[in-house]
Amino acid sequence: MIARVRPQFRIDDGRRNVNNPDDDQPRFWRDPALPFLEARAVADGRKVCYAPHCHETFSIGAITAGASTYFNGTARQRIARGAVVIINPQTVHACNPIDGQPWSYLMFYVDTGWLGALQHELGVSADGRFIPYTPIQSLDPALFTGLTRLYAT
């Protein structure tokens, strides 16, 4: 049997985020059945600040409460609950709280080899190599809901 780490917060009816205020550590989730995917939840983003950095994976995340600054490549934006951030591999980025205000998020890290093969299957990639995404943010409610539901399963 595979033990799954359940999120320390939940999304209540899409209107408000209920966090465990004592949860000051990121929560990671991995499953051997899905080796191409890792998920992370941060209930209090004030307690985890990052210098600009990059990952080898494709990253996509949902802002579940509050707001933060979002630096991606040469772009800098303010993001808030309902936003989805899209970060291509090897793109320098950072998200940090605004003036110590609370915020929380979910992040998924997706293996680029697996994603490139999926893009190939969908007709996006001719040779199965990952094709970077142009947008760095989405405000599509369906995408946000899909990501939060995926994490909750």
mmCIF file with all atom_site columns, C-alpha atoms in Angstrom:
data_model
loop_
_atom_site.group_PDB
_atom_site.id
_atom_site.type_symbol
_atom_site.label_atom_id
_atom_site.label_alt_id
_atom_site.label_comp_id
_atom_site.label_asym_id
_atom_site.label_entity_id
_atom_site.label_seq_id
_atom_site.pdbx_PDB_ins_code
_atom_site.Cartn_x
_atom_site.Cartn_y
_atom_site.Cartn_z
_atom_site.occupancy
_atom_site.B_iso_or_equiv
_atom_site.pdbx_formal_charge
_atom_site.auth_seq_id
_atom_site.auth_comp_id
_atom_site.auth_asym_id
_atom_site.auth_atom_id
_atom_site.pdbx_PDB_model_num
ATOM 1   C CA . MET A 1 1   ? 0.000   0.000  0.000   1.00 0.00 ? 1   MET A CA 1
ATOM 2   C CA . ILE A 1 2   ? 1.247   3.471  -0.886  1.00 0.00 ? 2   ILE A CA 1
ATOM 3   C CA . ALA A 1 3   ? 0.991   6.064  1.854   1.00 0.00 ? 3   ALA A CA 1
ATOM 4   C CA . ARG A 1 4   ? -0.107  9.449  0.588   1.00 0.00 ? 4   ARG A CA 1
ATOM 5   C CA . VAL A 1 5   ? 0.566   12.711 2.318   1.00 0.00 ? 5   VAL A CA 1
ATOM 6   C CA . ARG A 1 6   ? -2.688  14.593 2.584   1.00 0.00 ? 6   ARG A CA 1
ATOM 7   C CA . PRO A 1 7   ? -2.587  18.359 2.255   1.00 0.00 ? 7   PRO A CA 1
ATOM 8   C CA . GLN A 1 8   ? -2.623  20.266 5.513   1.00 0.00 ? 8   GLN A CA 1
ATOM 9   C CA . PHE A 1 9   ? -5.256  22.582 4.112   1.00 0.00 ? 9   PHE A CA 1
ATOM 10  C CA . ARG A 1 10  ? -8.274  22.261 1.919   1.00 0.00 ? 10  ARG A CA 1
ATOM 11  C CA . ILE A 1 11  ? -10.165 24.436 -0.492  1.00 0.00 ? 11  ILE A CA 1
ATOM 12  C CA . ASP A 1 12  ? -13.671 25.082 0.799   1.00 0.00 ? 12  ASP A CA 1
ATOM 13  C CA . ASP A 1 13  ? -16.279 25.453 -1.955  1.00 0.00 ? 13  ASP A CA 1
ATOM 14  C CA . GLY A 1 14  ? -13.903 27.510 -4.123  1.00 0.00 ? 14  GLY A CA 1
ATOM 15  C CA . ARG A 1 15  ? -14.465 30.721 -2.173  1.00 0.00 ? 15  ARG A CA 1
ATOM 16  C CA . ARG A 1 16  ? -12.090 30.598 0.747   1.00 0.00 ? 16  ARG A CA 1
ATOM 17  C CA . ASN A 1 17  ? -8.953  28.788 1.746   1.00 0.00 ? 17  ASN A CA 1
ATOM 18  C CA . VAL A 1 18  ? -8.771  27.089 5.121   1.00 0.00 ? 18  VAL A CA 1
ATOM 19  C CA . ASN A 1 19  ? -5.157  26.717 6.250   1.00 0.00 ? 19  ASN A CA 1
ATOM 20  C CA . ASN A 1 20  ? -3.526  25.213 9.264   1.00 0.00 ? 20  ASN A CA 1
ATOM 21  C CA . PRO A 1 21  ? -1.777  28.355 10.600  1.00 0.00 ? 21  PRO A CA 1
ATOM 22  C CA . ASP A 1 22  ? 0.779   26.243 12.487  1.00 0.00 ? 22  ASP A CA 1
ATOM 23  C CA . ASP A 1 23  ? 1.957   24.550 9.297   1.00 0.00 ? 23  ASP A CA 1
ATOM 24  C CA . ASP A 1 24  ? 5.211   26.338 8.540   1.00 0.00 ? 24  ASP A CA 1
ATOM 25  C CA . GLN A 1 25  ? 6.873   23.654 6.401   1.00 0.00 ? 25  GLN A CA 1
ATOM 26  C CA . PRO A 1 26  ? 6.212   22.836 2.751   1.00 0.00 ? 26  PRO A CA 1
ATOM 27  C CA . ARG A 1 27  ? 4.416   19.504 2.250   1.00 0.00 ? 27  ARG A CA 1
ATOM 28  C CA . PHE A 1 28  ? 5.729   17.288 -0.561  1.00 0.00 ? 28  PHE A CA 1
ATOM 29  C CA . TRP A 1 29  ? 3.881   14.455 -2.268  1.00 0.00 ? 29  TRP A CA 1
ATOM 30  C CA . ARG A 1 30  ? 5.348   11.742 -4.482  1.00 0.00 ? 30  ARG A CA 1
ATOM 31  C CA . ASP A 1 31  ? 3.942   8.414  -5.620  1.00 0.00 ? 31  ASP A CA 1
ATOM 32  C CA . PRO A 1 32  ? 5.932   5.606  -7.296  1.00 0.00 ? 32  PRO A CA 1
ATOM 33  C CA . ALA A 1 33  ? 2.977   5.107  -9.675  1.00 0.00 ? 33  ALA A CA 1
ATOM 34  C CA . LEU A 1 34  ? 3.511   8.678  -10.980 1.00 0.00 ? 34  LEU A CA 1
ATOM 35  C CA . PRO A 1 35  ? 7.314   9.052  -11.135 1.00 0.00 ? 35  PRO A CA 1
ATOM 36  C CA . PHE A 1 36  ? 7.020   12.033 -13.503 1.00 0.00 ? 36  PHE A CA 1
ATOM 37  C CA . LEU A 1 37  ? 5.148   14.194 -10.964 1.00 0.00 ? 37  LEU A CA 1
ATOM 38  C CA . GLU A 1 38  ? 5.894   15.803 -7.623  1.00 0.00 ? 38  GLU A CA 1
ATOM 39  C CA . ALA A 1 39  ? 3.544   18.102 -5.730  1.00 0.00 ? 39  ALA A CA 1
ATOM 40  C CA . ARG A 1 40  ? 4.192   20.581 -2.960  1.00 0.00 ? 40  ARG A CA 1
ATOM 41  C CA . ALA A 1 41  ? 1.844   22.593 -0.759  1.00 0.00 ? 41  ALA A CA 1
ATOM 42  C CA . VAL A 1 42  ? 2.803   25.677 1.220   1.00 0.00 ? 42  VAL A CA 1
ATOM 43  C CA . ALA A 1 43  ? 0.190   26.794 3.731   1.00 0.00 ? 43  ALA A CA 1
ATOM 44  C CA . ASP A 1 44  ? 2.030   29.918 4.923   1.00 0.00 ? 44  ASP A CA 1
ATOM 45  C CA . GLY A 1 45  ? 4.200   31.425 2.204   1.00 0.00 ? 45  GLY A CA 1
ATOM 46  C CA . ARG A 1 46  ? 5.532   34.067 4.589   1.00 0.00 ? 46  ARG A CA 1
ATOM 47  C CA . LYS A 1 47  ? 7.702   31.376 6.138   1.00 0.00 ? 47  LYS A CA 1
ATOM 48  C CA . VAL A 1 48  ? 9.350   30.190 2.908   1.00 0.00 ? 48  VAL A CA 1
ATOM 49  C CA . CYS A 1 49  ? 11.069  32.868 0.835   1.00 0.00 ? 49  CYS A CA 1
ATOM 50  C CA . TYR A 1 50  ? 13.210  32.074 -2.174  1.00 0.00 ? 50  TYR A CA 1
ATOM 51  C CA . ALA A 1 51  ? 16.007  33.817 -4.007  1.00 0.00 ? 51  ALA A CA 1
ATOM 52  C CA . PRO A 1 52  ? 15.663  33.660 -7.792  1.00 0.00 ? 52  PRO A CA 1
ATOM 53  C CA . HIS A 1 53  ? 16.271  30.050 -8.855  1.00 0.00 ? 53  HIS A CA 1
ATOM 54  C CA . CYS A 1 54  ? 15.335  27.527 -11.553 1.00 0.00 ? 54  CYS A CA 1
ATOM 55  C CA . HIS A 1 55  ? 14.323  23.870 -11.870 1.00 0.00 ? 55  HIS A CA 1
ATOM 56  C CA . GLU A 1 56  ? 14.978  21.137 -14.426 1.00 0.00 ? 56  GLU A CA 1
ATOM 57  C CA . THR A 1 57  ? 11.249  20.359 -14.430 1.00 0.00 ? 57  THR A CA 1
ATOM 58  C CA . PHE A 1 58  ? 8.207   22.153 -15.808 1.00 0.00 ? 58  PHE A CA 1
ATOM 59  C CA . SER A 1 59  ? 6.368   23.792 -12.885 1.00 0.00 ? 59  SER A CA 1
ATOM 60  C CA . ILE A 1 60  ? 2.758   24.847 -12.596 1.00 0.00 ? 60  ILE A CA 1
ATOM 61  C CA . GLY A 1 61  ? 1.182   26.204 -9.439  1.00 0.00 ? 61  GLY A CA 1
ATOM 62  C CA . ALA A 1 62  ? -2.090  27.512 -8.028  1.00 0.00 ? 62  ALA A CA 1
ATOM 63  C CA . ILE A 1 63  ? -2.188  30.464 -5.620  1.00 0.00 ? 63  ILE A CA 1
ATOM 64  C CA . THR A 1 64  ? -4.740  29.319 -3.036  1.00 0.00 ? 64  THR A CA 1
ATOM 65  C CA . ALA A 1 65  ? -4.810  32.351 -0.716  1.00 0.00 ? 65  ALA A CA 1
ATOM 66  C CA . GLY A 1 66  ? -3.413  35.852 -0.414  1.00 0.00 ? 66  GLY A CA 1
ATOM 67  C CA . ALA A 1 67  ? -1.012  37.466 -2.870  1.00 0.00 ? 67  ALA A CA 1
ATOM 68  C CA . SER A 1 68  ? 2.687   37.532 -3.687  1.00 0.00 ? 68  SER A CA 1
ATOM 69  C CA . THR A 1 69  ? 5.229   38.959 -6.077  1.00 0.00 ? 69  THR A CA 1
ATOM 70  C CA . TYR A 1 70  ? 6.001   36.715 -9.053  1.00 0.00 ? 70  TYR A CA 1
ATOM 71  C CA . PHE A 1 71  ? 9.249   37.046 -10.939 1.00 0.00 ? 71  PHE A CA 1
ATOM 72  C CA . ASN A 1 72  ? 9.583   34.831 -14.057 1.00 0.00 ? 72  ASN A CA 1
ATOM 73  C CA . GLY A 1 73  ? 12.376  35.498 -16.540 1.00 0.00 ? 73  GLY A CA 1
ATOM 74  C CA . THR A 1 74  ? 12.196  39.225 -17.219 1.00 0.00 ? 74  THR A CA 1
ATOM 75  C CA . ALA A 1 75  ? 8.583   39.618 -16.043 1.00 0.00 ? 75  ALA A CA 1
ATOM 76  C CA . ARG A 1 76  ? 7.547   40.752 -12.578 1.00 0.00 ? 76  ARG A CA 1
ATOM 77  C CA . GLN A 1 77  ? 3.901   40.622 -11.513 1.00 0.00 ? 77  GLN A CA 1
ATOM 78  C CA . ARG A 1 78  ? 1.636   40.627 -8.486  1.00 0.00 ? 78  ARG A CA 1
ATOM 79  C CA . ILE A 1 79  ? -0.337  37.388 -8.287  1.00 0.00 ? 79  ILE A CA 1
ATOM 80  C CA . ALA A 1 80  ? -3.261  36.511 -6.027  1.00 0.00 ? 80  ALA A CA 1
ATOM 81  C CA . ARG A 1 81  ? -5.694  33.726 -5.168  1.00 0.00 ? 81  ARG A CA 1
ATOM 82  C CA . GLY A 1 82  ? -7.031  32.092 -8.302  1.00 0.00 ? 82  GLY A CA 1
ATOM 83  C CA . ALA A 1 83  ? -3.903  32.694 -10.388 1.00 0.00 ? 83  ALA A CA 1
ATOM 84  C CA . VAL A 1 84  ? -1.975  29.815 -11.936 1.00 0.00 ? 84  VAL A CA 1
ATOM 85  C CA . VAL A 1 85  ? 1.754   30.323 -12.479 1.00 0.00 ? 85  VAL A CA 1
ATOM 86  C CA . ILE A 1 86  ? 3.462   28.574 -15.391 1.00 0.00 ? 86  ILE A CA 1
ATOM 87  C CA . ILE A 1 87  ? 7.236   28.123 -15.223 1.00 0.00 ? 87  ILE A CA 1
ATOM 88  C CA . ASN A 1 88  ? 9.263   26.495 -17.976 1.00 0.00 ? 88  ASN A CA 1
ATOM 89  C CA . PRO A 1 89  ? 12.368  24.450 -17.098 1.00 0.00 ? 89  PRO A CA 1
ATOM 90  C CA . GLN A 1 90  ? 15.576  26.402 -16.481 1.00 0.00 ? 90  GLN A CA 1
ATOM 91  C CA . THR A 1 91  ? 13.651  29.693 -16.214 1.00 0.00 ? 91  THR A CA 1
ATOM 92  C CA . VAL A 1 92  ? 14.848  31.850 -13.336 1.00 0.00 ? 92  VAL A CA 1
ATOM 93  C CA . HIS A 1 93  ? 11.897  32.683 -11.102 1.00 0.00 ? 93  HIS A CA 1
ATOM 94  C CA . ALA A 1 94  ? 10.814  33.468 -7.539  1.00 0.00 ? 94  ALA A CA 1
ATOM 95  C CA . CYS A 1 95  ? 7.578   34.070 -5.634  1.00 0.00 ? 95  CYS A CA 1
ATOM 96  C CA . ASN A 1 96  ? 7.649   35.850 -2.301  1.00 0.00 ? 96  ASN A CA 1
ATOM 97  C CA . PRO A 1 97  ? 5.181   37.451 0.116   1.00 0.00 ? 97  PRO A CA 1
ATOM 98  C CA . ILE A 1 98  ? 4.199   41.096 -0.177  1.00 0.00 ? 98  ILE A CA 1
ATOM 99  C CA . ASP A 1 99  ? 5.079   43.040 2.975   1.00 0.00 ? 99  ASP A CA 1
ATOM 100 C CA . GLY A 1 100 ? 4.759   39.970 5.185   1.00 0.00 ? 100 GLY A CA 1
ATOM 101 C CA . GLN A 1 101 ? 1.154   39.290 4.156   1.00 0.00 ? 101 GLN A CA 1
ATOM 102 C CA . PRO A 1 102 ? -0.021  35.657 4.316   1.00 0.00 ? 102 PRO A CA 1
ATOM 103 C CA . TRP A 1 103 ? -0.340  33.655 1.109   1.00 0.00 ? 103 TRP A CA 1
ATOM 104 C CA . SER A 1 104 ? -0.417  29.970 0.176   1.00 0.00 ? 104 SER A CA 1
ATOM 105 C CA . TYR A 1 105 ? 0.033   27.864 -2.915  1.00 0.00 ? 105 TYR A CA 1
ATOM 106 C CA . LEU A 1 106 ? 0.205   24.432 -4.499  1.00 0.00 ? 106 LEU A CA 1
ATOM 107 C CA . MET A 1 107 ? 2.965   23.579 -6.964  1.00 0.00 ? 107 MET A CA 1
ATOM 108 C CA . PHE A 1 108 ? 3.374   20.665 -9.349  1.00 0.00 ? 108 PHE A CA 1
ATOM 109 C CA . TYR A 1 109 ? 6.748   19.700 -10.823 1.00 0.00 ? 109 TYR A CA 1
ATOM 110 C CA . VAL A 1 110 ? 6.443   17.701 -14.043 1.00 0.00 ? 110 VAL A CA 1
ATOM 111 C CA . ASP A 1 111 ? 9.249   15.747 -15.715 1.00 0.00 ? 111 ASP A CA 1
ATOM 112 C CA . THR A 1 112 ? 9.977   17.333 -19.103 1.00 0.00 ? 112 THR A CA 1
ATOM 113 C CA . GLY A 1 113 ? 10.644  13.986 -20.811 1.00 0.00 ? 113 GLY A CA 1
ATOM 114 C CA . TRP A 1 114 ? 7.193   12.748 -19.837 1.00 0.00 ? 114 TRP A CA 1
ATOM 115 C CA . LEU A 1 115 ? 5.554   16.071 -20.726 1.00 0.00 ? 115 LEU A CA 1
ATOM 116 C CA . GLY A 1 116 ? 7.361   16.187 -24.095 1.00 0.00 ? 116 GLY A CA 1
ATOM 117 C CA . ALA A 1 117 ? 6.066   12.684 -24.889 1.00 0.00 ? 117 ALA A CA 1
ATOM 118 C CA . LEU A 1 118 ? 2.546   13.845 -23.981 1.00 0.00 ? 118 LEU A CA 1
ATOM 119 C CA . GLN A 1 119 ? 2.934   16.920 -26.189 1.00 0.00 ? 119 GLN A CA 1
ATOM 120 C CA . HIS A 1 120 ? 4.049   14.589 -29.012 1.00 0.00 ? 120 HIS A CA 1
ATOM 121 C CA . GLU A 1 121 ? 0.991   12.378 -28.483 1.00 0.00 ? 121 GLU A CA 1
ATOM 122 C CA . LEU A 1 122 ? -1.190  15.495 -28.688 1.00 0.00 ? 122 LEU A CA 1
ATOM 123 C CA . GLY A 1 123 ? 0.523   16.676 -31.890 1.00 0.00 ? 123 GLY A CA 1
ATOM 124 C CA . VAL A 1 124 ? 2.319   19.646 -30.294 1.00 0.00 ? 124 VAL A CA 1
ATOM 125 C CA . SER A 1 125 ? 5.871   18.266 -30.392 1.00 0.00 ? 125 SER A CA 1
ATOM 126 C CA . ALA A 1 126 ? 7.103   16.670 -33.613 1.00 0.00 ? 126 ALA A CA 1
ATOM 127 C CA . ASP A 1 127 ? 9.916   14.720 -31.964 1.00 0.00 ? 127 ASP A CA 1
ATOM 128 C CA . GLY A 1 128 ? 8.754   14.267 -28.359 1.00 0.00 ? 128 GLY A CA 1
ATOM 129 C CA . ARG A 1 129 ? 10.958  16.993 -26.923 1.00 0.00 ? 129 ARG A CA 1
ATOM 130 C CA . PHE A 1 130 ? 9.319   19.385 -24.507 1.00 0.00 ? 130 PHE A CA 1
ATOM 131 C CA . ILE A 1 131 ? 8.008   22.573 -26.130 1.00 0.00 ? 131 ILE A CA 1
ATOM 132 C CA . PRO A 1 132 ? 8.060   25.516 -23.660 1.00 0.00 ? 132 PRO A CA 1
ATOM 133 C CA . TYR A 1 133 ? 4.830   27.340 -22.928 1.00 0.00 ? 133 TYR A CA 1
ATOM 134 C CA . THR A 1 134 ? 4.582   31.035 -23.759 1.00 0.00 ? 134 THR A CA 1
ATOM 135 C CA . PRO A 1 135 ? 2.238   32.261 -20.990 1.00 0.00 ? 135 PRO A CA 1
ATOM 136 C CA . ILE A 1 136 ? 3.690   32.623 -17.503 1.00 0.00 ? 136 ILE A CA 1
ATOM 137 C CA . GLN A 1 137 ? 0.330   33.050 -15.760 1.00 0.00 ? 137 GLN A CA 1
ATOM 138 C CA . SER A 1 138 ? -3.296  32.056 -16.234 1.00 0.00 ? 138 SER A CA 1
ATOM 139 C CA . LEU A 1 139 ? -6.436  33.382 -14.566 1.00 0.00 ? 139 LEU A CA 1
ATOM 140 C CA . ASP A 1 140 ? -8.605  30.605 -16.030 1.00 0.00 ? 140 ASP A CA 1
ATOM 141 C CA . PRO A 1 141 ? -10.911 29.419 -13.198 1.00 0.00 ? 141 PRO A CA 1
ATOM 142 C CA . ALA A 1 142 ? -11.207 25.931 -14.741 1.00 0.00 ? 142 ALA A CA 1
ATOM 143 C CA . LEU A 1 143 ? -7.422  25.456 -14.724 1.00 0.00 ? 143 LEU A CA 1
ATOM 144 C CA . PHE A 1 144 ? -7.179  26.695 -11.129 1.00 0.00 ? 144 PHE A CA 1
ATOM 145 C CA . THR A 1 145 ? -9.992  24.378 -10.022 1.00 0.00 ? 145 THR A CA 1
ATOM 146 C CA . GLY A 1 146 ? -8.443  21.457 -11.903 1.00 0.00 ? 146 GLY A CA 1
ATOM 147 C CA . LEU A 1 147 ? -5.087  21.899 -10.184 1.00 0.00 ? 147 LEU A CA 1
ATOM 148 C CA . THR A 1 148 ? -6.575  22.237 -6.701  1.00 0.00 ? 148 THR A CA 1
ATOM 149 C CA . ARG A 1 149 ? -8.766  19.172 -7.272  1.00 0.00 ? 149 ARG A CA 1
ATOM 150 C CA . LEU A 1 150 ? -5.801  17.198 -8.597  1.00 0.00 ? 150 LEU A CA 1
ATOM 151 C CA . TYR A 1 151 ? -3.866  17.972 -5.443  1.00 0.00 ? 151 TYR A CA 1
ATOM 152 C CA . ALA A 1 152 ? -6.814  17.015 -3.243  1.00 0.00 ? 152 ALA A CA 1
ATOM 153 C CA . THR A 1 153 ? -7.105  13.518 -4.766  1.00 0.00 ? 153 THR A CA 1
#
